[in-house]
Amino acid sequence: MITVENLTKRYGAQRAVDDVSFTCEPGTVTGFLGPNGAGKSTTMRMICGLTPPTSGSATVSGVPYRRLGNPGRHVGVLLDASAQHAGRTGRETLALAAMTMGLDTARVPERLARVGLNATAGKRRVRAYSLGMRQRLGLAYAMLGDPAVLILDEPANGLDPEGIFWMRGLLREFADRGGTVLLSSHLLREVEAVADRLVMIGGGRILTQGDKDVLLGAGGTVVRPEDPAAFDALLRRLELTGSRSADGTVLVQSEPAPIARAAAATGVVLLEVRPAGAGGLEEMFLRLTGTTDPTEVTR
């Protein structure tokens, strides 16, 4: 289990992460999403003890990461696949990690094979690996100690479609056995396919979080008014409330027809009226963050 409580990180006057709280339960995959500069990587680095928070706390299985004894046996971390020692072979990389964790190095060939790296690949220097191969090696490293928790930042980078499908199955199997996964990825459709819960961050703050099916199945109507003030007045007359998003749309808990009829009767111009949730995770991401390019979710 991962617990993040009121986590904040300031760099001078700038708040990179601002009062962020969420939990990742055993048996679930949590998709951690946000546009560039949203604070995702900083949050994950604080969870892993690499960046000290200004305030707040983060624990893994009830303990701060830095206080975990032999942390690789409790939590597997993949934050940067390119950080591996380029001069070692894949097999040497895992063997050294196994010795550090007090594990039998005899498990190394099986762990390489589990992530799709055969004996030949295991003997190659990491400098000769493609990005996709480094990602696979990084996953093998993260899972080497049979941890209960995985924290993964963009693990699908460099993988081909078959590799992405394989990774989805690997993470789903891990969670279904009771593991906890925190997954950051710019591949929104893959996150939608594998995640049980979603945490979306923007400007260092939580924009929304909850069960994926609940968030994507939320009812209501998305409206884009030409004159926001006039539309707010209309909502007050209808005794409805609206939640404004970064892209200028308003989510109203009502069916589309009554809103459209009332707007037409009062001369309020609506540029867009549609049911909420119709576009899946990508639509929700764009609406909440105001990002025009859904691939801009990597940091």
Short mmCIF file of C-alpha atoms in Angstrom, two decimals:
data_model
loop_
_atom_site.label_atom_id
_atom_site.label_comp_id
_atom_site.label_asym_id
_atom_site.label_seq_id
_atom_site.Cartn_x
_atom_site.Cartn_y
_atom_site.Cartn_z
CA MET A 1 0.00 0.00 0.00
CA ILE A 2 1.14 3.54 -0.77
CA THR A 3 -0.13 6.44 1.31
CA VAL A 4 0.56 10.06 0.36
CA GLU A 5 -0.63 12.73 2.79
CA ASN A 6 -0.51 16.47 2.12
CA LEU A 7 2.74 16.14 0.19
CA THR A 8 4.25 19.49 -0.80
CA LYS A 9 7.53 20.41 -2.49
CA ARG A 10 8.70 24.00 -2.94
CA TYR A 11 11.66 25.23 -4.94
CA GLY A 12 12.01 28.79 -3.72
CA ALA A 13 8.68 30.48 -4.30
CA GLN A 14 7.51 27.80 -6.75
CA ARG A 15 5.37 24.91 -5.57
CA ALA A 16 6.15 21.90 -7.74
CA VAL A 17 3.79 19.74 -5.67
CA ASP A 18 1.05 21.35 -3.60
CA ASP A 19 -0.78 19.47 -0.82
CA VAL A 20 -1.17 16.17 -2.71
CA SER A 21 -2.91 13.25 -0.99
CA PHE A 22 -3.92 9.84 -2.33
CA THR A 23 -3.65 6.14 -1.55
CA CYS A 24 -2.86 3.08 -3.67
CA GLU A 25 -4.49 -0.07 -2.29
CA PRO A 26 -3.24 -3.66 -2.56
CA GLY A 27 -4.73 -5.51 -5.50
CA THR A 28 -5.00 -2.39 -7.65
CA VAL A 29 -3.22 -0.51 -10.43
CA THR A 30 -3.37 3.25 -9.95
CA GLY A 31 -2.82 5.41 -13.03
CA PHE A 32 -0.98 8.63 -12.12
CA LEU A 33 -1.58 11.18 -14.87
CA GLY A 34 -0.94 14.82 -15.68
CA PRO A 35 0.55 17.13 -18.31
CA ASN A 36 4.21 18.15 -18.56
CA GLY A 37 5.38 19.91 -15.41
CA ALA A 38 2.36 18.73 -13.41
CA GLY A 39 4.49 17.36 -10.55
CA LYS A 40 4.16 13.61 -11.20
CA SER A 41 7.86 12.77 -11.27
CA THR A 42 8.57 14.96 -8.26
CA THR A 43 5.81 13.22 -6.33
CA MET A 44 7.15 9.78 -7.24
CA ARG A 45 10.68 10.80 -6.27
CA MET A 46 9.39 11.94 -2.89
CA ILE A 47 7.58 8.64 -2.37
CA CYS A 48 10.84 6.82 -3.13
CA GLY A 49 12.92 8.98 -0.78
CA LEU A 50 14.96 10.57 -3.56
CA THR A 51 13.60 14.09 -3.05
CA PRO A 52 12.83 15.35 0.47
CA PRO A 53 9.38 16.93 0.79
CA THR A 54 8.92 20.45 2.08
CA SER A 55 5.96 19.17 4.08
CA GLY A 56 3.64 16.19 4.22
CA SER A 57 4.55 12.52 4.14
CA ALA A 58 4.59 9.42 1.96
CA THR A 59 4.78 5.82 3.16
CA VAL A 60 5.05 2.41 1.55
CA SER A 61 3.40 -0.36 3.57
CA GLY A 62 3.13 2.13 6.43
CA VAL A 63 6.83 3.05 6.49
CA PRO A 64 8.73 5.94 4.83
CA TYR A 65 10.84 4.53 2.01
CA ARG A 66 14.11 5.60 3.61
CA ARG A 67 13.29 3.56 6.70
CA LEU A 68 12.60 0.35 4.85
CA GLY A 69 15.15 -2.35 5.57
CA ASN A 70 16.38 -3.82 2.28
CA PRO A 71 13.84 -1.74 0.30
CA GLY A 72 14.11 -3.79 -2.90
CA ARG A 73 12.37 -6.65 -1.07
CA HIS A 74 9.38 -4.41 -0.35
CA VAL A 75 9.02 -2.01 -3.27
CA GLY A 76 10.20 -2.21 -6.87
CA VAL A 77 11.05 1.11 -8.49
CA LEU A 78 11.56 2.05 -12.14
CA LEU A 79 11.90 5.81 -12.58
CA ASP A 80 14.50 6.02 -15.36
CA ALA A 81 15.47 3.03 -17.48
CA SER A 82 18.44 4.94 -18.94
CA ALA A 83 20.08 5.16 -15.49
CA GLN A 84 21.42 1.60 -15.67
CA HIS A 85 25.19 1.01 -15.82
CA ALA A 86 25.95 0.89 -19.55
CA GLY A 87 29.12 -1.22 -19.13
CA ARG A 88 27.46 -4.16 -17.38
CA THR A 89 25.56 -6.94 -19.06
CA GLY A 90 21.90 -7.44 -18.29
CA ARG A 91 22.75 -10.57 -16.34
CA GLU A 92 25.45 -8.76 -14.33
CA THR A 93 23.02 -5.95 -13.54
CA LEU A 94 20.50 -8.35 -12.00
CA ALA A 95 23.14 -10.52 -10.32
CA LEU A 96 24.62 -7.51 -8.53
CA ALA A 97 21.14 -6.41 -7.45
CA ALA A 98 20.40 -9.92 -6.18
CA MET A 99 23.59 -9.98 -4.10
CA THR A 100 22.77 -6.54 -2.70
CA MET A 101 19.32 -7.77 -1.63
CA GLY A 102 20.69 -11.02 -0.20
CA LEU A 103 19.02 -13.13 -2.90
CA ASP A 104 20.25 -16.22 -4.74
CA THR A 105 21.74 -15.18 -8.08
CA ALA A 106 20.41 -18.41 -9.57
CA ARG A 107 17.07 -16.66 -10.04
CA VAL A 108 18.56 -14.18 -12.52
CA PRO A 109 18.10 -16.18 -15.77
CA GLU A 110 14.46 -16.88 -14.93
CA ARG A 111 13.80 -13.22 -14.13
CA LEU A 112 15.37 -12.12 -17.42
CA ALA A 113 13.27 -14.63 -19.33
CA ARG A 114 10.15 -13.42 -17.51
CA VAL A 115 10.54 -9.97 -19.07
CA GLY A 116 11.38 -11.31 -22.52
CA LEU A 117 15.19 -11.10 -22.40
CA ASN A 118 16.76 -14.40 -23.46
CA ALA A 119 20.21 -15.75 -22.57
CA THR A 120 21.83 -13.96 -25.51
CA ALA A 121 20.33 -10.61 -24.48
CA GLY A 122 21.43 -11.25 -20.90
CA LYS A 123 25.07 -11.45 -22.04
CA ARG A 124 24.97 -8.18 -23.97
CA ARG A 125 26.18 -4.89 -22.49
CA VAL A 126 23.40 -2.52 -21.52
CA ARG A 127 24.89 0.14 -23.80
CA ALA A 128 23.85 -2.09 -26.72
CA TYR A 129 20.26 -2.37 -25.50
CA SER A 130 17.42 -0.57 -27.19
CA LEU A 131 15.20 1.62 -24.99
CA GLY A 132 12.60 -1.13 -24.97
CA MET A 133 15.15 -3.67 -23.77
CA ARG A 134 16.28 -1.30 -21.03
CA GLN A 135 12.67 -0.95 -19.93
CA ARG A 136 12.35 -4.73 -19.73
CA LEU A 137 15.59 -4.96 -17.74
CA GLY A 138 14.37 -2.20 -15.45
CA LEU A 139 11.17 -4.13 -14.80
CA ALA A 140 13.15 -7.29 -14.06
CA TYR A 141 15.25 -5.26 -11.61
CA ALA A 142 12.15 -3.77 -9.96
CA MET A 143 10.51 -7.19 -9.54
CA LEU A 144 13.66 -9.11 -8.59
CA GLY A 145 13.03 -8.99 -4.82
CA ASP A 146 9.38 -10.11 -5.12
CA PRO A 147 8.12 -6.78 -3.72
CA ALA A 148 4.51 -6.08 -2.76
CA VAL A 149 4.60 -2.62 -4.37
CA LEU A 150 5.70 -1.36 -7.80
CA ILE A 151 6.32 2.33 -8.60
CA LEU A 152 6.81 2.81 -12.34
CA ASP A 153 7.37 6.05 -14.27
CA GLU A 154 6.78 5.66 -18.02
CA PRO A 155 7.67 1.95 -18.14
CA ALA A 156 6.23 1.47 -21.64
CA ASN A 157 8.55 3.99 -23.33
CA GLY A 158 10.32 2.32 -26.22
CA LEU A 159 8.12 -0.77 -26.25
CA ASP A 160 6.41 -1.85 -29.45
CA PRO A 161 2.64 -2.65 -29.42
CA GLU A 162 3.29 -6.29 -28.57
CA GLY A 163 5.56 -5.22 -25.69
CA ILE A 164 2.95 -2.78 -24.38
CA PHE A 165 0.32 -5.52 -24.44
CA TRP A 166 2.74 -7.82 -22.60
CA MET A 167 3.41 -5.19 -19.94
CA ARG A 168 -0.30 -4.63 -19.41
CA GLY A 169 -0.72 -8.34 -18.68
CA LEU A 170 2.30 -8.38 -16.37
CA LEU A 171 1.01 -5.49 -14.26
CA ARG A 172 -2.52 -6.84 -14.20
CA GLU A 173 -1.25 -10.23 -13.02
CA PHE A 174 0.89 -8.57 -10.33
CA ALA A 175 -2.09 -6.60 -8.99
CA ASP A 176 -4.46 -9.56 -9.18
CA ARG A 177 -2.08 -11.46 -6.89
CA GLY A 178 -2.50 -8.69 -4.29
CA GLY A 179 0.29 -6.32 -5.35
CA THR A 180 0.08 -2.54 -5.43
CA VAL A 181 1.03 -0.66 -8.61
CA LEU A 182 1.51 3.09 -9.06
CA LEU A 183 1.88 3.71 -12.79
CA SER A 184 2.68 6.97 -14.57
CA SER A 185 2.34 6.82 -18.35
CA HIS A 186 1.59 9.08 -21.32
CA LEU A 187 -0.21 6.18 -23.03
CA LEU A 188 -3.70 7.11 -21.88
CA ARG A 189 -5.49 4.25 -23.61
CA GLU A 190 -3.15 1.72 -22.00
CA VAL A 191 -3.70 3.29 -18.58
CA GLU A 192 -7.44 3.17 -19.18
CA ALA A 193 -7.15 -0.53 -20.08
CA VAL A 194 -5.14 -1.62 -17.03
CA ALA A 195 -5.88 0.84 -14.19
CA ASP A 196 -8.42 0.34 -11.42
CA ARG A 197 -8.02 3.83 -10.00
CA LEU A 198 -6.94 7.18 -11.42
CA VAL A 199 -5.13 10.12 -9.87
CA MET A 200 -4.87 13.16 -12.13
CA ILE A 201 -2.57 16.05 -11.23
CA GLY A 202 -2.10 19.49 -12.76
CA GLY A 203 -0.07 22.46 -11.59
CA GLY A 204 1.14 20.39 -8.66
CA ARG A 205 -2.38 19.80 -7.30
CA ILE A 206 -4.85 16.93 -7.52
CA LEU A 207 -7.46 17.61 -10.21
CA THR A 208 -9.47 14.45 -9.64
CA GLN A 209 -9.06 10.95 -8.24
CA GLY A 210 -11.14 7.85 -7.68
CA ASP A 211 -12.21 4.55 -9.18
CA LYS A 212 -11.75 4.57 -12.94
CA ASP A 213 -15.21 3.28 -13.73
CA VAL A 214 -16.83 5.89 -11.50
CA LEU A 215 -14.82 8.77 -12.94
CA LEU A 216 -15.30 7.75 -16.57
CA GLY A 217 -18.93 6.82 -16.05
CA ALA A 218 -19.87 10.05 -14.31
CA GLY A 219 -23.15 11.48 -15.56
CA GLY A 220 -23.90 15.06 -16.46
CA THR A 221 -23.36 17.37 -19.40
CA VAL A 222 -20.27 19.13 -20.65
CA VAL A 223 -21.06 22.68 -21.80
CA ARG A 224 -18.80 25.27 -23.43
CA PRO A 225 -20.50 28.68 -23.07
CA GLU A 226 -19.56 31.70 -25.16
CA ASP A 227 -20.13 33.97 -22.15
CA PRO A 228 -19.19 32.18 -18.88
CA ALA A 229 -20.78 34.84 -16.68
CA ALA A 230 -24.11 34.63 -18.52
CA PHE A 231 -24.04 30.84 -18.29
CA ASP A 232 -23.31 31.00 -14.54
CA ALA A 233 -26.39 33.21 -14.14
CA LEU A 234 -28.43 30.70 -16.13
CA LEU A 235 -27.30 27.87 -13.87
CA ARG A 236 -28.34 29.86 -10.80
CA ARG A 237 -31.82 30.38 -12.29
CA LEU A 238 -32.05 26.65 -12.96
CA GLU A 239 -30.75 25.90 -9.43
CA LEU A 240 -27.89 23.85 -10.89
CA THR A 241 -24.19 23.89 -10.10
CA GLY A 242 -21.31 23.60 -12.55
CA SER A 243 -17.69 22.54 -12.23
CA ARG A 244 -15.41 24.55 -14.51
CA SER A 245 -12.45 22.81 -16.15
CA ALA A 246 -9.15 24.17 -17.41
CA ASP A 247 -10.29 24.13 -21.04
CA GLY A 248 -13.23 26.46 -20.37
CA THR A 249 -15.94 23.80 -20.34
CA VAL A 250 -18.37 23.36 -17.45
CA LEU A 251 -19.57 19.99 -16.14
CA VAL A 252 -23.21 20.27 -15.05
CA GLN A 253 -25.11 17.49 -13.29
CA SER A 254 -28.10 17.57 -15.61
CA GLU A 255 -29.28 16.08 -18.86
CA PRO A 256 -28.31 18.07 -22.01
CA ALA A 257 -31.85 18.88 -23.20
CA PRO A 258 -33.02 21.08 -20.26
CA ILE A 259 -29.80 23.10 -20.39
CA ALA A 260 -30.02 23.60 -24.15
CA ARG A 261 -33.70 24.63 -24.00
CA ALA A 262 -33.11 27.10 -21.17
CA ALA A 263 -30.10 28.61 -22.96
CA ALA A 264 -32.08 29.03 -26.18
CA ALA A 265 -34.98 30.67 -24.32
CA THR A 266 -32.72 33.21 -22.59
CA GLY A 267 -30.34 33.92 -25.47
CA VAL A 268 -27.28 32.33 -23.80
CA VAL A 269 -24.99 31.03 -26.55
CA LEU A 270 -23.56 27.54 -26.03
CA LEU A 271 -20.68 26.55 -28.30
CA GLU A 272 -20.76 22.90 -27.22
CA VAL A 273 -23.23 20.66 -25.39
CA ARG A 274 -22.60 16.92 -24.97
CA PRO A 275 -22.94 14.09 -22.44
CA ALA A 276 -20.00 13.77 -20.07
CA GLY A 277 -17.78 10.68 -20.15
CA ALA A 278 -18.37 9.85 -23.81
CA GLY A 279 -14.72 10.26 -24.78
CA GLY A 280 -13.16 8.04 -22.10
CA LEU A 281 -9.94 8.85 -20.27
CA GLU A 282 -8.47 10.99 -23.04
CA GLU A 283 -11.51 13.28 -23.07
CA MET A 284 -11.47 13.58 -19.28
CA PHE A 285 -7.75 14.34 -19.31
CA LEU A 286 -8.10 17.11 -21.90
CA ARG A 287 -11.12 18.60 -20.15
CA LEU A 288 -9.51 18.71 -16.72
CA THR A 289 -6.04 19.84 -17.74
CA GLY A 290 -6.80 22.04 -20.74
CA THR A 291 -3.97 20.26 -22.60
CA THR A 292 -4.43 20.27 -26.35
CA ASP A 293 -2.07 17.36 -26.96
CA PRO A 294 -2.78 14.20 -24.94
CA THR A 295 0.83 13.03 -25.41
CA GLU A 296 2.03 15.88 -23.21
CA VAL A 297 1.67 13.89 -20.02
CA THR A 298 5.16 12.67 -19.39
CA ARG A 299 6.33 14.75 -16.43
#
